[in-house]
CSV table of C-alpha atoms in Angstrom, one decimal:
chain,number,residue,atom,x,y,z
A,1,UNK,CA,14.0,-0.3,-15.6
A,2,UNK,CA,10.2,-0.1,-15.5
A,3,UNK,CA,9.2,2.8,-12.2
A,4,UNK,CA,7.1,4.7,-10.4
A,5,UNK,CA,8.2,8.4,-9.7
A,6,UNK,CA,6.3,11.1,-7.6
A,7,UNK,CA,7.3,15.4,-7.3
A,8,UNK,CA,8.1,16.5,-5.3
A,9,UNK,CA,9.3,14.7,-2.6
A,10,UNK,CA,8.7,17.6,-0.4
A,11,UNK,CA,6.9,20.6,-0.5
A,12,UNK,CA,5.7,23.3,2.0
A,13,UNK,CA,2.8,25.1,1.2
A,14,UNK,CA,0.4,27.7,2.8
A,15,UNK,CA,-3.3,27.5,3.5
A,16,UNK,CA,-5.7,28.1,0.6
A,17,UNK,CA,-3.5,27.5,-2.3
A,18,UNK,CA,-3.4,24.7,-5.0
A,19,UNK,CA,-1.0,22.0,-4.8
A,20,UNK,CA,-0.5,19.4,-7.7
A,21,UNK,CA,1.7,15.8,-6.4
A,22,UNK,CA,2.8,14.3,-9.6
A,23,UNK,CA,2.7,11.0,-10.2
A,24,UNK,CA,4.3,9.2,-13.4
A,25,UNK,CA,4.9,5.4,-13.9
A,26,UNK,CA,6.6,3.3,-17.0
A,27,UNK,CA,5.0,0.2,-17.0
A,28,UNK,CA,2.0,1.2,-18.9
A,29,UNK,CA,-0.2,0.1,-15.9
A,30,UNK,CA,-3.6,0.6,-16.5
A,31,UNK,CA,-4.3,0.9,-13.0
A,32,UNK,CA,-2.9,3.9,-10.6
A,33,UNK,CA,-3.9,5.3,-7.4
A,34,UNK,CA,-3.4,7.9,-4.7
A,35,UNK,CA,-3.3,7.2,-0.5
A,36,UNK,CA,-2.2,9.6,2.2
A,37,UNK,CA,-0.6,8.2,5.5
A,38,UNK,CA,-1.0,10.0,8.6
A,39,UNK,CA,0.7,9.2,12.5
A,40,UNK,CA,-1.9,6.8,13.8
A,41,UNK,CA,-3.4,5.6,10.5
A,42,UNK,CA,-2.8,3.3,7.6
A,43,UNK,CA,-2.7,4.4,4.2
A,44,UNK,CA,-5.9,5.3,3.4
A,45,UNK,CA,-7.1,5.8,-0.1
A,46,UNK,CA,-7.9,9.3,-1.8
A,47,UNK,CA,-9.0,8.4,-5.6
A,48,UNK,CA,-7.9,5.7,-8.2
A,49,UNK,CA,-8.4,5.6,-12.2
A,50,UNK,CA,-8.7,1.9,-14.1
A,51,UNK,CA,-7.6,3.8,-17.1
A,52,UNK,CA,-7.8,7.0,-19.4
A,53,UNK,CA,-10.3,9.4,-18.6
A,54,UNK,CA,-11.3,7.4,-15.5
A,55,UNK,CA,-11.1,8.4,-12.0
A,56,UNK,CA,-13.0,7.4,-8.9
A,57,UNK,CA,-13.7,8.3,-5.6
A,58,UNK,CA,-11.9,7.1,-2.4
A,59,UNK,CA,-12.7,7.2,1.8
A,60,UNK,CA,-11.4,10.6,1.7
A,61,UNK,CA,-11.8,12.5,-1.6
A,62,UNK,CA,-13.2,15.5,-0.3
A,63,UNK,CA,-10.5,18.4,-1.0
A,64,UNK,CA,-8.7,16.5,-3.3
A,65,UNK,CA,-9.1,15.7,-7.2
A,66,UNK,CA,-7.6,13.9,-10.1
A,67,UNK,CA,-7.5,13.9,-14.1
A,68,UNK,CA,-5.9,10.8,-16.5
A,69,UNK,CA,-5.2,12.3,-20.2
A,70,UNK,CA,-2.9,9.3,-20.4
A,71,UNK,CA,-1.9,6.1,-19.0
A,72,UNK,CA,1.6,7.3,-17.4
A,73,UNK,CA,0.2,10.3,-15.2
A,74,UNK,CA,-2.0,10.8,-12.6
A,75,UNK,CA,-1.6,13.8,-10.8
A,76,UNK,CA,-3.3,14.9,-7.3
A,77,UNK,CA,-4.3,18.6,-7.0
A,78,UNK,CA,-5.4,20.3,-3.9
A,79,UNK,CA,-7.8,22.7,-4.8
A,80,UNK,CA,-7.2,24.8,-1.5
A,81,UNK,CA,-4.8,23.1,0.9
A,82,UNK,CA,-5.9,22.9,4.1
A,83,UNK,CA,-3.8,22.2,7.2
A,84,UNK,CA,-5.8,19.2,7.5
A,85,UNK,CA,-4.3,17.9,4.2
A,86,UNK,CA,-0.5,17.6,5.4
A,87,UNK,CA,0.5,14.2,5.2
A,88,UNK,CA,2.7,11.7,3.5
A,89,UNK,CA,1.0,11.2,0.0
A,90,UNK,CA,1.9,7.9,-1.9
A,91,UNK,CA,1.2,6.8,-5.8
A,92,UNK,CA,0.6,3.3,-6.7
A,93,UNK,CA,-0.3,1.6,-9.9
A,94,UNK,CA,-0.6,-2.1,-10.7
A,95,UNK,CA,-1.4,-3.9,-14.1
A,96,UNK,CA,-5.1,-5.1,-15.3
A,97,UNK,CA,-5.9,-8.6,-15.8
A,98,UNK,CA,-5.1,-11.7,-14.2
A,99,UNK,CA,-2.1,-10.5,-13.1
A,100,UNK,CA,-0.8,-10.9,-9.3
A,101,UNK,CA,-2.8,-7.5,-8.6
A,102,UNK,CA,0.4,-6.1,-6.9
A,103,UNK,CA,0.6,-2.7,-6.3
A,104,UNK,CA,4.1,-0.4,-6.7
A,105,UNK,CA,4.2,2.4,-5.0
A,106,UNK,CA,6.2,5.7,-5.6
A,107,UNK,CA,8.4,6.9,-2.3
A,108,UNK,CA,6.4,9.2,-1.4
A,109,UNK,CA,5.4,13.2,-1.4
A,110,UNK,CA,6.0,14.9,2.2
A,111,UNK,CA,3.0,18.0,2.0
A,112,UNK,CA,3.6,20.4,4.2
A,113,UNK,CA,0.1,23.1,4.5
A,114,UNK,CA,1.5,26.0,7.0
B,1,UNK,CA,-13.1,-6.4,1.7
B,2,UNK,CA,-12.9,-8.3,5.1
B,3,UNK,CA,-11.5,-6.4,8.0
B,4,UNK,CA,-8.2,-8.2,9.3
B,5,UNK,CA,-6.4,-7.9,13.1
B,6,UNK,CA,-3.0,-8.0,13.3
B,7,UNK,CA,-0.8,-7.2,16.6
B,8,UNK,CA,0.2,-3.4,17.0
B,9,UNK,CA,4.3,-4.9,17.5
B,10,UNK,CA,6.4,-7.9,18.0
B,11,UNK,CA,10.2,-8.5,18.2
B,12,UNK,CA,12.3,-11.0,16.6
B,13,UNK,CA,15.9,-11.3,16.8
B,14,UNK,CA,18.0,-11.5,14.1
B,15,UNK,CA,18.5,-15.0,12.4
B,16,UNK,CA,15.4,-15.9,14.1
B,17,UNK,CA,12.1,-16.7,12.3
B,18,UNK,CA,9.9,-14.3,12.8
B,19,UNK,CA,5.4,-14.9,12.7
B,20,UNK,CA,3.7,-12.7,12.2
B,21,UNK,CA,-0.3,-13.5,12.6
B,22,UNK,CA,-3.0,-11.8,11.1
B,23,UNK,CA,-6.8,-12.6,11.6
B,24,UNK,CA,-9.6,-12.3,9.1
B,25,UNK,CA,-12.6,-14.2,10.4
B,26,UNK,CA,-14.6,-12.9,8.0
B,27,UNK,CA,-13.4,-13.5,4.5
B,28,UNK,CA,-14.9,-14.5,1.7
B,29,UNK,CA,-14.0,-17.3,-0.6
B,30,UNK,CA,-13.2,-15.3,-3.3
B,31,UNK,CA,-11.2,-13.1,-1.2
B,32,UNK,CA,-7.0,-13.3,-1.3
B,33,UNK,CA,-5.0,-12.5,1.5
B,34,UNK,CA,-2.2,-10.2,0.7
B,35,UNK,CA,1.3,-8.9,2.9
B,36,UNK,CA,3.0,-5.7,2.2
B,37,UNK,CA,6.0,-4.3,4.4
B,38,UNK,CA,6.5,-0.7,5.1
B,39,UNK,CA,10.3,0.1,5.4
B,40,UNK,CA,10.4,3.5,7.4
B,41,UNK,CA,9.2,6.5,5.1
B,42,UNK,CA,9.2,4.4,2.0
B,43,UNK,CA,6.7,2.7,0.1
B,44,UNK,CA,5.0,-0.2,0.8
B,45,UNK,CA,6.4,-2.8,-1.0
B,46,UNK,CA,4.6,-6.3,-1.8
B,47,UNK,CA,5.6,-10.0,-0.3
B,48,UNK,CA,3.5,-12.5,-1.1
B,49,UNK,CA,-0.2,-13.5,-1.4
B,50,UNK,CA,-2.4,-16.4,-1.4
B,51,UNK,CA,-6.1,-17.7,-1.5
B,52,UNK,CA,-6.2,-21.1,0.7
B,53,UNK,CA,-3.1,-23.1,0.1
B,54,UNK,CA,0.3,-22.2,1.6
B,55,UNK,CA,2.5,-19.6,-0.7
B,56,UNK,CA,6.7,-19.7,-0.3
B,57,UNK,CA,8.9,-17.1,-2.7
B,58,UNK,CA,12.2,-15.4,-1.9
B,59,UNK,CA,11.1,-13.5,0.6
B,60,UNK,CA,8.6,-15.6,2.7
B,61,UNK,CA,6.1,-17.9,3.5
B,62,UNK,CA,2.4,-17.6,4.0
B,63,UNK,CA,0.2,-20.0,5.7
B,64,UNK,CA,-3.4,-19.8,5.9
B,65,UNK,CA,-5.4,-21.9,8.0
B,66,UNK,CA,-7.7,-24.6,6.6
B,67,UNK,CA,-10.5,-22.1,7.4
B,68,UNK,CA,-9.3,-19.2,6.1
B,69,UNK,CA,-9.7,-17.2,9.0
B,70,UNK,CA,-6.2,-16.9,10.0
B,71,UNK,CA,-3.0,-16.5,8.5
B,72,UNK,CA,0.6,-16.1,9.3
B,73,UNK,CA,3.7,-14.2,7.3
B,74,UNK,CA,7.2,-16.0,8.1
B,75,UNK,CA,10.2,-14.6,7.8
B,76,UNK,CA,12.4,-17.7,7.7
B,77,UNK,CA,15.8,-16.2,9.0
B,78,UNK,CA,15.0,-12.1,9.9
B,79,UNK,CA,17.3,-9.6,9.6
B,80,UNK,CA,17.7,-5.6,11.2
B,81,UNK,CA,16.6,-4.6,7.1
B,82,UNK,CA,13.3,-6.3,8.1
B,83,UNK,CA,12.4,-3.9,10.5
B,84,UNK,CA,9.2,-2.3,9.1
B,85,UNK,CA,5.3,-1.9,9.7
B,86,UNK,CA,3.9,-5.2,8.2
B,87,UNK,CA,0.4,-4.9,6.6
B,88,UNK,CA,-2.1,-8.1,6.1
B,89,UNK,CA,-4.6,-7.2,3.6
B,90,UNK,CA,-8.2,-9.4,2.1
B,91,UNK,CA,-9.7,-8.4,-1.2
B,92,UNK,CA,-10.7,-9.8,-3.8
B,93,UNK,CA,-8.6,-10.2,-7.2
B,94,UNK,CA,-10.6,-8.7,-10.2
B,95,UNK,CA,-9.7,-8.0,-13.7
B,96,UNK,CA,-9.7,-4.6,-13.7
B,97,UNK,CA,-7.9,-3.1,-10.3
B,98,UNK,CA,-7.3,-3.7,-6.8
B,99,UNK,CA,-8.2,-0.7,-4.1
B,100,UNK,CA,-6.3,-2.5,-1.0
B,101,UNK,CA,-7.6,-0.7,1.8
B,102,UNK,CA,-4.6,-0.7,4.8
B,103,UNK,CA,-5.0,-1.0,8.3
B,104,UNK,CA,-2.5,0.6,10.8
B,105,UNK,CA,-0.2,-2.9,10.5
B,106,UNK,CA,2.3,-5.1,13.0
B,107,UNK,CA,5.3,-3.4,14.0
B,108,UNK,CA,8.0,-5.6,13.9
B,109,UNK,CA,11.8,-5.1,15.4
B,110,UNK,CA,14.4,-7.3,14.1
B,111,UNK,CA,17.3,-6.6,17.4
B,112,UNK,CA,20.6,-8.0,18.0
């Protein structure tokens, strides 16, 4: 069956050094985002790509940054984690089109910044 | 997207129905309302949408108000598994990709 899979599912890191959350789906969704959820908030959005070789900006891209060489993958890299950044990450993708415009999401990435 | 209120919590018990109300005065007409449900630590996971008439699938049913500034999820018969932070959602269904931006939800408890 057709899924979205993120790794790791948790990971403890210190202050200052880079982080990468995988994120790989099989549907060939064109469509694939990232959000972080935090005690108090919703999910908010962190970037999103439409497709190969694009990627846009979220409410809170600052720290974080993304790359799409193919449809499958979009990993999340932390460029310096920052205490600030632990949270519960989640991956999403949907298909292009007319479709429904539902989003599946991954199960998660705990992150951890000691 | 329209900004939409929804209770912090409710409680149902089980077998019950359970409503759950959302408000979105401010949507567009091009604008679909959408439920997810957030099952403790796992994904969100989509229910059902709709634009102005009332939606039913497997899971449940969504009303919207002739105005489309209200809506309400039912759960026609709720059990303890659907216990989870429900989350009403307006955008707008394009082509290319939907950014659904969540707000902080409706707790529900489904109790004995």
């Amino acid at each position: 069956d057709a899924e979205i899979t993120q790794s790791p599912r948790h990971k403890i890191t210190e202050t200052g050094r880079q982080v990468t959350l995988a994120c790989h789906q099989t549907w060939n969704h064109n469509n694939m985002f990232w959000y972080r959820q935090d005690l108090g908030h919703g999910l908010r959005l962190i970037h999103y790509s439409y497709g190969v070789q694009d990627t846009n900006k979220g409410e809170v891209s600052d720290g974080y940054s993304v790359s799409r060489s193919n449809t499958e993958d979009l990993p999340l890299t932390l460029e310096s984690a920052a205490s600030s950044q632990t949270s519960v990450y989640f991956c999403a993708s949907s298909e292009s089109g007319t479709g429904t415009g539902e989003l599946f999401f991954g199960e998660g990435s705990r992150l951890t910044v000691l | 997207d329209a900004k939409t209120t929804q209770p912090p919590s409710m409680d149902c018990a089980e077998g019950r129905a359970a409503n759950l109300p959302c408000n979105h005065s401010t949507i567009s007409g091009n604008e679909y309302v959408y439920w997810y449900r957030q099952i403790h630590s796992q994904g969100p996971q989509y229910i059902i949408h709709g634009l102005k008439n009332n939606e039913t699938n497997e899971m449940a049913s969504l009303i919207i108000t002739e105005d489309r500034k209200s809506s309400t999820l039912i759960l026609p018969h709720a059990t303890l598994r659907d216990t989870a932070v429900y989350y009403c959602i307006v955008t707008i269904l394009t082509g290319g990709g939907n950014k659904l931006t969540f707000g902080t939800g409706t707790q529900l408890k489904v109790e004995l």
